[in-house]
Amino acid sequence: MSTLFPALTNPGDEPALTFGDRSLTYAELGAAADALAVRCRGAGRVAVWATPSLETAVAVVAALRAGVAAVPLNPKSGEKELGHILADSAPTVVLVAPGDELPSGLRELERVDVDVRAVGAVADDVRVSDEDPALVVYTSGTTGPPKGAVIPRRAIATTLDALADAWQWTGDDVLVHGLPLFHVHGLVLGILGPLRRGGSVRHLGRFSTEGVTRELNDGATMMFGVPTMYHRIAETLPDDPALAKSLARARLLVSGSAALPVHDHERITSATGRRVIERYGMTETLMLCSSRWTPPDPRPSVRADGEPRAGTVGVPLPGVELRLVEEDGTPLPSYDGESVGEIQVRGPNLFTEYLNRPDATAAAFTADGWFRTGDMAVRDPDGYVRIVGRKATDLIKSGGYKIGAGEIENALLEHPGVREAAVTGEPDPDLGERVVAWIVPTDPQSPPELAELADHVAGRLAPHKRPRVVHHLSALPRNDMGKILKRSLTDG
């Protein structure tokens, strides 16, 4: 496979990365990444303290240039979660922005400060194969600690090239987004995507509608976001004509990480004339489906081999095999727009394994190599995929994050005031879903309140995993085997 970043072969002065008032050209990025790559050679895996910064982008590019796997770390991770990731991935080095303070769990690693202005000798070519690990990205399961999905170089290349085909994504495009850089949406699509195309990215640091307006008015052509961001845009549009005009200029608006409510689709289209394209993927699969963008003459417009349909994620990308199966694994015989099945996929975009978890890896695949996504969907006669929910009830999608209920339950049970705990999600107009805790208190006369439990969870995991609603119960409903009946909680 050719290099992941052709534009860095003979880099010039074209803009590559912009974070606020700091930026790098391709030549500057190449110099800084090559200088850092020399430090990373032979390091095994390298941890990256993944703040929304130039340093994070340079660090990941350097690791890829050095042929070593990068482990992006969420700077908001709690001590327990971070400790598990470090013990599981065993990095030898942590790459970090100068001046950033690291938690105690990282201080035992060799620290390498990323110098984005470094200039050194061009790094020697490193022999890598398509199957070599590029990233180890930790994803929350429904039970237990996060699992490290090992993403090979070929998955990154094939996914980004498939999206380039679907979206007509070129080096002329300028992407704006404000996504975190410790998961595949913000990092792989939002940073590595523009760099593979030879285009540029402008990162907002923190998402704001004002930042979106500014960058789209200043030449940005594409925007990536999660439904929470588009919901805030939809809420702001009626009183902000400048935002509406800027969005109308965008070539492409893309939403992912969770379903975008139809109501928000409609409000954005009504105010801007633009349709938001949805795409579908997972940490383990990168991108699987998307609507397509085709610019007809004489006036460009967004369409998806017809029109994007609110509530659908389009069709499988080039190279992706996708099927829906019954509970027993039997493929659904036809696309009728009504029959619900679990999505299973095959293709070069898939991860290779869960790190140190051969049991989980084996369970994730069928005997003939199909990955079990756990997502349930229907498929229309023309192939459009419409996701209707999770096979399990324990995955919560909140603010663009996928949150496993099991790890929150485990954290709640560490609180002395909690005897039993269950976690579910419930609809939230801003976040998509909010985390709901159902607890049996140790002392029914003095149950722990929401603020106390939220702080408790946020200190152990990450702030976005904290419960936003708490219900106090005398007992949790269970079946004869002792399993908590969550549907009894949410339906009651």
PDB file of C-alpha atoms in Angstrom, residues 182-435:
ATOM      1  CA  PHE A 182      -9.404  10.508  20.898  1.00  0.00           C
ATOM      2  CA  HIS A 183     -11.934   8.612  18.773  1.00  0.00           C
ATOM      3  CA  VAL A 184     -12.249   7.742  15.098  1.00  0.00           C
ATOM      4  CA  HIS A 185     -14.737  10.461  14.124  1.00  0.00           C
ATOM      5  CA  GLY A 186     -12.583  13.396  15.119  1.00  0.00           C
ATOM      6  CA  LEU A 187      -9.168  11.813  14.569  1.00  0.00           C
ATOM      7  CA  VAL A 188      -9.436   9.454  11.600  1.00  0.00           C
ATOM      8  CA  LEU A 189     -12.126  11.259   9.602  1.00  0.00           C
ATOM      9  CA  GLY A 190     -11.529  14.762  10.909  1.00  0.00           C
ATOM     10  CA  ILE A 191      -7.711  14.946  10.880  1.00  0.00           C
ATOM     11  CA  LEU A 192      -6.275  12.040   8.878  1.00  0.00           C
ATOM     12  CA  GLY A 193      -9.009  12.387   6.227  1.00  0.00           C
ATOM     13  CA  PRO A 194      -8.043  15.879   5.055  1.00  0.00           C
ATOM     14  CA  LEU A 195      -4.333  14.995   5.252  1.00  0.00           C
ATOM     15  CA  ARG A 196      -4.791  11.929   3.051  1.00  0.00           C
ATOM     16  CA  ARG A 197      -6.588  14.042   0.462  1.00  0.00           C
ATOM     17  CA  GLY A 198      -4.002  16.827   0.575  1.00  0.00           C
ATOM     18  CA  GLY A 199      -6.594  19.318   1.802  1.00  0.00           C
ATOM     19  CA  SER A 200      -6.754  21.158   5.086  1.00  0.00           C
ATOM     20  CA  VAL A 201      -8.637  21.101   8.380  1.00  0.00           C
ATOM     21  CA  ARG A 202      -9.578  23.929  10.712  1.00  0.00           C
ATOM     22  CA  HIS A 203     -10.322  22.707  14.216  1.00  0.00           C
ATOM     23  CA  LEU A 204     -12.547  24.912  16.347  1.00  0.00           C
ATOM     24  CA  GLY A 205     -11.053  23.737  19.639  1.00  0.00           C
ATOM     25  CA  ARG A 206     -14.478  23.886  21.224  1.00  0.00           C
ATOM     26  CA  PHE A 207     -17.579  23.703  19.059  1.00  0.00           C
ATOM     27  CA  SER A 208     -19.605  26.889  18.689  1.00  0.00           C
ATOM     28  CA  THR A 209     -22.056  28.124  16.103  1.00  0.00           C
ATOM     29  CA  GLU A 210     -20.032  31.351  15.932  1.00  0.00           C
ATOM     30  CA  GLY A 211     -16.937  29.346  14.985  1.00  0.00           C
ATOM     31  CA  VAL A 212     -18.855  27.461  12.309  1.00  0.00           C
ATOM     32  CA  THR A 213     -20.119  30.727  10.832  1.00  0.00           C
ATOM     33  CA  ARG A 214     -16.648  32.253  10.827  1.00  0.00           C
ATOM     34  CA  GLU A 215     -14.893  29.334   9.140  1.00  0.00           C
ATOM     35  CA  LEU A 216     -17.559  28.635   6.525  1.00  0.00           C
ATOM     36  CA  ASN A 217     -17.578  32.327   5.618  1.00  0.00           C
ATOM     37  CA  ASP A 218     -13.790  32.178   5.340  1.00  0.00           C
ATOM     38  CA  GLY A 219     -13.625  29.401   2.774  1.00  0.00           C
ATOM     39  CA  ALA A 220     -14.302  26.139   4.608  1.00  0.00           C
ATOM     40  CA  THR A 221     -16.223  23.778   2.327  1.00  0.00           C
ATOM     41  CA  MET A 222     -17.156  20.870   4.628  1.00  0.00           C
ATOM     42  CA  MET A 223     -18.328  20.443   8.209  1.00  0.00           C
ATOM     43  CA  PHE A 224     -18.345  17.302  10.355  1.00  0.00           C
ATOM     44  CA  GLY A 225     -20.401  17.117  13.521  1.00  0.00           C
ATOM     45  CA  VAL A 226     -22.440  14.942  15.853  1.00  0.00           C
ATOM     46  CA  PRO A 227     -26.210  15.275  16.366  1.00  0.00           C
ATOM     47  CA  THR A 228     -25.747  17.365  19.516  1.00  0.00           C
ATOM     48  CA  MET A 229     -23.905  19.980  17.441  1.00  0.00           C
ATOM     49  CA  TYR A 230     -26.503  19.959  14.692  1.00  0.00           C
ATOM     50  CA  HIS A 231     -29.271  20.205  17.290  1.00  0.00           C
ATOM     51  CA  ARG A 232     -27.653  23.366  18.653  1.00  0.00           C
ATOM     52  CA  ILE A 233     -27.342  24.687  15.113  1.00  0.00           C
ATOM     53  CA  ALA A 234     -31.029  23.972  14.471  1.00  0.00           C
ATOM     54  CA  GLU A 235     -31.970  25.758  17.702  1.00  0.00           C
ATOM     55  CA  THR A 236     -29.845  28.794  16.792  1.00  0.00           C
ATOM     56  CA  LEU A 237     -30.809  29.198  13.124  1.00  0.00           C
ATOM     57  CA  PRO A 238     -34.126  31.071  13.575  1.00  0.00           C
ATOM     58  CA  ASP A 239     -32.364  33.971  15.319  1.00  0.00           C
ATOM     59  CA  ASP A 240     -29.052  33.854  13.437  1.00  0.00           C
ATOM     60  CA  PRO A 241     -29.324  34.635   9.704  1.00  0.00           C
ATOM     61  CA  ALA A 242     -25.520  34.784   9.422  1.00  0.00           C
ATOM     62  CA  LEU A 243     -25.293  31.142  10.489  1.00  0.00           C
ATOM     63  CA  ALA A 244     -27.921  30.159   7.924  1.00  0.00           C
ATOM     64  CA  LYS A 245     -26.051  31.940   5.128  1.00  0.00           C
ATOM     65  CA  SER A 246     -22.743  30.347   6.074  1.00  0.00           C
ATOM     66  CA  LEU A 247     -24.221  26.831   6.136  1.00  0.00           C
ATOM     67  CA  ALA A 248     -25.813  27.463   2.749  1.00  0.00           C
ATOM     68  CA  ARG A 249     -22.290  28.032   1.376  1.00  0.00           C
ATOM     69  CA  ALA A 250     -21.005  24.661   2.585  1.00  0.00           C
ATOM     70  CA  ARG A 251     -20.417  21.987  -0.020  1.00  0.00           C
ATOM     71  CA  LEU A 252     -21.027  19.184   2.462  1.00  0.00           C
ATOM     72  CA  LEU A 253     -22.527  18.870   5.951  1.00  0.00           C
ATOM     73  CA  VAL A 254     -21.957  15.468   7.564  1.00  0.00           C
ATOM     74  CA  SER A 255     -23.386  14.079  10.801  1.00  0.00           C
ATOM     75  CA  GLY A 256     -22.323  10.889  12.515  1.00  0.00           C
ATOM     76  CA  SER A 257     -21.746   8.953  15.762  1.00  0.00           C
ATOM     77  CA  ALA A 258     -25.496   8.719  16.395  1.00  0.00           C
ATOM     78  CA  ALA A 259     -28.765   9.236  14.554  1.00  0.00           C
ATOM     79  CA  LEU A 260     -29.686  12.822  13.743  1.00  0.00           C
ATOM     80  CA  PRO A 261     -33.356  13.419  14.643  1.00  0.00           C
ATOM     81  CA  VAL A 262     -35.600  14.004  11.662  1.00  0.00           C
ATOM     82  CA  HIS A 263     -36.882  17.231  13.206  1.00  0.00           C
ATOM     83  CA  ASP A 264     -33.380  18.704  13.221  1.00  0.00           C
ATOM     84  CA  HIS A 265     -32.816  17.567   9.635  1.00  0.00           C
ATOM     85  CA  GLU A 266     -35.942  19.401   8.570  1.00  0.00           C
ATOM     86  CA  ARG A 267     -35.192  22.593  10.469  1.00  0.00           C
ATOM     87  CA  ILE A 268     -31.684  22.857   9.003  1.00  0.00           C
ATOM     88  CA  THR A 269     -32.869  22.190   5.458  1.00  0.00           C
ATOM     89  CA  SER A 270     -35.696  24.687   5.777  1.00  0.00           C
ATOM     90  CA  ALA A 271     -33.376  27.448   6.990  1.00  0.00           C
ATOM     91  CA  THR A 272     -30.373  26.786   4.730  1.00  0.00           C
ATOM     92  CA  GLY A 273     -31.492  24.798   1.722  1.00  0.00           C
ATOM     93  CA  ARG A 274     -28.803  22.236   2.578  1.00  0.00           C
ATOM     94  CA  ARG A 275     -29.367  18.619   3.537  1.00  0.00           C
ATOM     95  CA  VAL A 276     -27.183  17.025   6.179  1.00  0.00           C
ATOM     96  CA  ILE A 277     -25.638  13.741   5.051  1.00  0.00           C
ATOM     97  CA  GLU A 278     -25.499  10.982   7.652  1.00  0.00           C
ATOM     98  CA  ARG A 279     -22.895   8.263   7.719  1.00  0.00           C
ATOM     99  CA  TYR A 280     -22.605   5.111   9.805  1.00  0.00           C
ATOM    100  CA  GLY A 281     -19.652   3.372  11.349  1.00  0.00           C
ATOM    101  CA  MET A 282     -18.097   2.087  14.546  1.00  0.00           C
ATOM    102  CA  THR A 283     -14.673   2.127  16.155  1.00  0.00           C
ATOM    103  CA  GLU A 284     -14.165  -1.480  15.052  1.00  0.00           C
ATOM    104  CA  THR A 285     -15.303  -0.925  11.466  1.00  0.00           C
ATOM    105  CA  LEU A 286     -14.507   2.710  10.737  1.00  0.00           C
ATOM    106  CA  MET A 287     -17.055   3.838   8.132  1.00  0.00           C
ATOM    107  CA  LEU A 288     -19.632   1.476   6.625  1.00  0.00           C
ATOM    108  CA  CYS A 289     -22.372   3.536   4.971  1.00  0.00           C
ATOM    109  CA  SER A 290     -23.091   6.999   3.712  1.00  0.00           C
ATOM    110  CA  SER A 291     -25.270   8.925   1.380  1.00  0.00           C
ATOM    111  CA  ARG A 292     -23.411  10.025  -1.737  1.00  0.00           C
ATOM    112  CA  TRP A 293     -22.775  13.579  -2.866  1.00  0.00           C
ATOM    113  CA  THR A 294     -23.022  14.405  -6.559  1.00  0.00           C
ATOM    114  CA  PRO A 295     -22.791  17.950  -7.939  1.00  0.00           C
ATOM    115  CA  PRO A 296     -25.072  18.221 -10.976  1.00  0.00           C
ATOM    116  CA  ASP A 297     -24.796  21.131 -13.377  1.00  0.00           C
ATOM    117  CA  PRO A 298     -25.425  23.973 -13.441  1.00  0.00           C
ATOM    118  CA  ARG A 299     -26.094  24.555  -9.726  1.00  0.00           C
ATOM    119  CA  PRO A 300     -24.374  22.376  -7.098  1.00  0.00           C
ATOM    120  CA  SER A 301     -26.686  20.718  -4.631  1.00  0.00           C
ATOM    121  CA  VAL A 302     -26.518  17.860  -2.215  1.00  0.00           C
ATOM    122  CA  ARG A 303     -28.087  14.587  -3.226  1.00  0.00           C
ATOM    123  CA  ALA A 304     -27.546  10.937  -2.386  1.00  0.00           C
ATOM    124  CA  ASP A 305     -27.960   9.034  -5.613  1.00  0.00           C
ATOM    125  CA  GLY A 306     -31.287  10.840  -5.467  1.00  0.00           C
ATOM    126  CA  GLU A 307     -31.821  12.737  -2.223  1.00  0.00           C
ATOM    127  CA  PRO A 308     -30.482  12.189   1.314  1.00  0.00           C
ATOM    128  CA  ARG A 309     -33.271  10.806   3.435  1.00  0.00           C
ATOM    129  CA  ALA A 310     -33.620  11.862   7.017  1.00  0.00           C
ATOM    130  CA  GLY A 311     -33.400   8.833   9.250  1.00  0.00           C
ATOM    131  CA  THR A 312     -31.207   6.790   6.912  1.00  0.00           C
ATOM    132  CA  VAL A 313     -27.438   6.365   6.712  1.00  0.00           C
ATOM    133  CA  GLY A 314     -27.352   5.795   2.964  1.00  0.00           C
ATOM    134  CA  VAL A 315     -25.821   2.784   1.257  1.00  0.00           C
ATOM    135  CA  PRO A 316     -22.698   0.689   1.936  1.00  0.00           C
ATOM    136  CA  LEU A 317     -19.449   2.326   0.900  1.00  0.00           C
ATOM    137  CA  PRO A 318     -17.300   0.824  -1.869  1.00  0.00           C
ATOM    138  CA  GLY A 319     -15.648  -2.360  -0.630  1.00  0.00           C
ATOM    139  CA  VAL A 320     -18.094  -2.878   2.257  1.00  0.00           C
ATOM    140  CA  GLU A 321     -20.269  -5.995   2.343  1.00  0.00           C
ATOM    141  CA  LEU A 322     -23.331  -5.505   4.539  1.00  0.00           C
ATOM    142  CA  ARG A 323     -26.135  -7.889   5.392  1.00  0.00           C
ATOM    143  CA  LEU A 324     -29.012  -8.065   7.863  1.00  0.00           C
ATOM    144  CA  VAL A 325     -29.525 -11.313   9.741  1.00  0.00           C
ATOM    145  CA  GLU A 326     -32.187 -12.911  11.899  1.00  0.00           C
ATOM    146  CA  GLU A 327     -31.581 -13.810  15.536  1.00  0.00           C
ATOM    147  CA  ASP A 328     -30.266 -17.221  14.460  1.00  0.00           C
ATOM    148  CA  GLY A 329     -27.848 -15.680  11.965  1.00  0.00           C
ATOM    149  CA  THR A 330     -29.921 -16.419   8.873  1.00  0.00           C
ATOM    150  CA  PRO A 331     -29.603 -13.568   6.339  1.00  0.00           C
ATOM    151  CA  LEU A 332     -32.803 -11.657   5.622  1.00  0.00           C
ATOM    152  CA  PRO A 333     -33.817 -12.659   2.114  1.00  0.00           C
ATOM    153  CA  SER A 334     -34.805  -9.263   0.745  1.00  0.00           C
ATOM    154  CA  TYR A 335     -34.869  -5.515   1.265  1.00  0.00           C
ATOM    155  CA  ASP A 336     -38.453  -4.636   2.093  1.00  0.00           C
ATOM    156  CA  GLY A 337     -38.032  -1.571   4.298  1.00  0.00           C
ATOM    157  CA  GLU A 338     -39.782  -3.356   7.177  1.00  0.00           C
ATOM    158  CA  SER A 339     -37.890  -6.487   8.243  1.00  0.00           C
ATOM    159  CA  VAL A 340     -35.508  -5.777  11.116  1.00  0.00           C
ATOM    160  CA  GLY A 341     -32.184  -7.591  11.385  1.00  0.00           C
ATOM    161  CA  GLU A 342     -28.776  -7.196  12.945  1.00  0.00           C
ATOM    162  CA  ILE A 343     -26.182  -5.519  10.758  1.00  0.00           C
ATOM    163  CA  GLN A 344     -23.189  -7.715   9.938  1.00  0.00           C
ATOM    164  CA  VAL A 345     -20.314  -6.509   7.783  1.00  0.00           C
ATOM    165  CA  ARG A 346     -17.162  -7.655   6.015  1.00  0.00           C
ATOM    166  CA  GLY A 347     -14.479  -5.653   4.266  1.00  0.00           C
ATOM    167  CA  PRO A 348     -10.985  -4.153   4.416  1.00  0.00           C
ATOM    168  CA  ASN A 349     -12.220  -1.384   6.717  1.00  0.00           C
ATOM    169  CA  LEU A 350     -12.481  -3.702   9.745  1.00  0.00           C
ATOM    170  CA  PHE A 351     -10.261  -3.837  12.800  1.00  0.00           C
ATOM    171  CA  THR A 352      -8.064  -6.897  13.309  1.00  0.00           C
ATOM    172  CA  GLU A 353      -8.665  -7.721  16.974  1.00  0.00           C
ATOM    173  CA  TYR A 354      -9.445  -6.522  20.458  1.00  0.00           C
ATOM    174  CA  LEU A 355      -6.058  -6.140  22.104  1.00  0.00           C
ATOM    175  CA  ASN A 356      -5.345  -8.962  24.572  1.00  0.00           C
ATOM    176  CA  ARG A 357      -8.922 -10.227  24.201  1.00  0.00           C
ATOM    177  CA  PRO A 358      -8.982 -13.255  21.880  1.00  0.00           C
ATOM    178  CA  ASP A 359     -12.258 -14.327  23.468  1.00  0.00           C
ATOM    179  CA  ALA A 360     -13.968 -11.038  22.652  1.00  0.00           C
ATOM    180  CA  THR A 361     -12.453 -10.999  19.160  1.00  0.00           C
ATOM    181  CA  ALA A 362     -13.724 -14.497  18.397  1.00  0.00           C
ATOM    182  CA  ALA A 363     -17.178 -13.659  19.719  1.00  0.00           C
ATOM    183  CA  ALA A 364     -17.362 -10.551  17.514  1.00  0.00           C
ATOM    184  CA  PHE A 365     -17.036 -12.469  14.244  1.00  0.00           C
ATOM    185  CA  THR A 366     -19.010 -15.248  12.605  1.00  0.00           C
ATOM    186  CA  ALA A 367     -17.222 -18.365  11.388  1.00  0.00           C
ATOM    187  CA  ASP A 368     -17.094 -16.934   7.862  1.00  0.00           C
ATOM    188  CA  GLY A 369     -15.694 -13.554   8.878  1.00  0.00           C
ATOM    189  CA  TRP A 370     -18.725 -11.287   9.271  1.00  0.00           C
ATOM    190  CA  PHE A 371     -18.468  -8.763  12.108  1.00  0.00           C
ATOM    191  CA  ARG A 372     -21.485  -8.607  14.392  1.00  0.00           C
ATOM    192  CA  THR A 373     -22.186  -4.917  14.915  1.00  0.00           C
ATOM    193  CA  GLY A 374     -25.026  -5.310  17.426  1.00  0.00           C
ATOM    194  CA  ASP A 375     -26.969  -2.605  15.569  1.00  0.00           C
ATOM    195  CA  MET A 376     -30.437  -3.375  14.294  1.00  0.00           C
ATOM    196  CA  ALA A 377     -31.674  -1.974  10.992  1.00  0.00           C
ATOM    197  CA  VAL A 378     -34.048  -2.268   8.076  1.00  0.00           C
ATOM    198  CA  ARG A 379     -33.056  -1.911   4.445  1.00  0.00           C
ATOM    199  CA  ASP A 380     -35.174  -0.272   1.768  1.00  0.00           C
ATOM    200  CA  PRO A 381     -35.636  -1.882  -1.659  1.00  0.00           C
ATOM    201  CA  ASP A 382     -33.001   0.429  -3.173  1.00  0.00           C
ATOM    202  CA  GLY A 383     -30.435  -0.515  -0.515  1.00  0.00           C
ATOM    203  CA  TYR A 384     -30.728   2.414   1.872  1.00  0.00           C
ATOM    204  CA  VAL A 385     -30.016   1.411   5.474  1.00  0.00           C
ATOM    205  CA  ARG A 386     -32.118   2.695   8.361  1.00  0.00           C
ATOM    206  CA  ILE A 387     -30.824   1.904  11.858  1.00  0.00           C
ATOM    207  CA  VAL A 388     -33.526   1.290  14.438  1.00  0.00           C
ATOM    208  CA  GLY A 389     -31.586   0.525  17.591  1.00  0.00           C
ATOM    209  CA  ARG A 390     -29.164  -1.728  19.440  1.00  0.00           C
ATOM    210  CA  LYS A 391     -29.473  -5.453  19.748  1.00  0.00           C
ATOM    211  CA  ALA A 392     -28.608  -5.008  23.407  1.00  0.00           C
ATOM    212  CA  THR A 393     -30.092  -2.360  25.664  1.00  0.00           C
ATOM    213  CA  ASP A 394     -26.842  -1.392  27.312  1.00  0.00           C
ATOM    214  CA  LEU A 395     -25.288   1.032  24.854  1.00  0.00           C
ATOM    215  CA  ILE A 396     -26.155   4.701  25.324  1.00  0.00           C
ATOM    216  CA  LYS A 397     -25.394   7.306  22.649  1.00  0.00           C
ATOM    217  CA  SER A 398     -25.073  10.686  24.301  1.00  0.00           C
ATOM    218  CA  GLY A 399     -23.625  13.840  22.777  1.00  0.00           C
ATOM    219  CA  GLY A 400     -21.898  11.845  20.060  1.00  0.00           C
ATOM    220  CA  TYR A 401     -20.320   9.392  22.508  1.00  0.00           C
ATOM    221  CA  LYS A 402     -21.069   5.702  22.785  1.00  0.00           C
ATOM    222  CA  ILE A 403     -21.303   4.870  26.467  1.00  0.00           C
ATOM    223  CA  GLY A 404     -21.403   1.390  27.959  1.00  0.00           C
ATOM    224  CA  ALA A 405     -23.837   1.053  30.848  1.00  0.00           C
ATOM    225  CA  GLY A 406     -21.823  -1.681  32.555  1.00  0.00           C
ATOM    226  CA  GLU A 407     -18.814   0.439  33.392  1.00  0.00           C
ATOM    227  CA  ILE A 408     -21.050   3.183  34.846  1.00  0.00           C
ATOM    228  CA  GLU A 409     -22.853   0.602  36.937  1.00  0.00           C
ATOM    229  CA  ASN A 410     -19.530  -0.671  38.231  1.00  0.00           C
ATOM    230  CA  ALA A 411     -18.485   2.871  39.134  1.00  0.00           C
ATOM    231  CA  LEU A 412     -21.783   3.532  40.923  1.00  0.00           C
ATOM    232  CA  LEU A 413     -21.390   0.362  42.937  1.00  0.00           C
ATOM    233  CA  GLU A 414     -18.087   1.709  44.261  1.00  0.00           C
ATOM    234  CA  HIS A 415     -20.031   4.482  46.037  1.00  0.00           C
ATOM    235  CA  PRO A 416     -20.679   3.554  49.676  1.00  0.00           C
ATOM    236  CA  GLY A 417     -24.239   4.817  49.454  1.00  0.00           C
ATOM    237  CA  VAL A 418     -25.175   2.507  46.547  1.00  0.00           C
ATOM    238  CA  ARG A 419     -26.221  -1.075  47.142  1.00  0.00           C
ATOM    239  CA  GLU A 420     -27.499  -1.948  43.671  1.00  0.00           C
ATOM    240  CA  ALA A 421     -27.330  -0.036  40.404  1.00  0.00           C
ATOM    241  CA  ALA A 422     -28.623  -0.179  36.849  1.00  0.00           C
ATOM    242  CA  VAL A 423     -28.014   2.306  34.054  1.00  0.00           C
ATOM    243  CA  THR A 424     -30.168   3.012  31.008  1.00  0.00           C
ATOM    244  CA  GLY A 425     -30.567   5.787  28.474  1.00  0.00           C
ATOM    245  CA  GLU A 426     -33.572   7.958  27.804  1.00  0.00           C
ATOM    246  CA  PRO A 427     -34.235  10.441  24.982  1.00  0.00           C
ATOM    247  CA  ASP A 428     -32.735  13.905  25.359  1.00  0.00           C
ATOM    248  CA  PRO A 429     -33.430  16.695  22.837  1.00  0.00           C
ATOM    249  CA  ASP A 430     -29.860  17.997  23.026  1.00  0.00           C
ATOM    250  CA  LEU A 431     -27.669  14.964  23.737  1.00  0.00           C
ATOM    251  CA  GLY A 432     -29.674  12.349  21.866  1.00  0.00           C
ATOM    252  CA  GLU A 433     -29.776  10.223  25.002  1.00  0.00           C
ATOM    253  CA  ARG A 434     -28.971  11.005  28.614  1.00  0.00           C
ATOM    254  CA  VAL A 435     -27.581   8.604  31.179  1.00  0.00           C
TER     255      VAL A 435
END
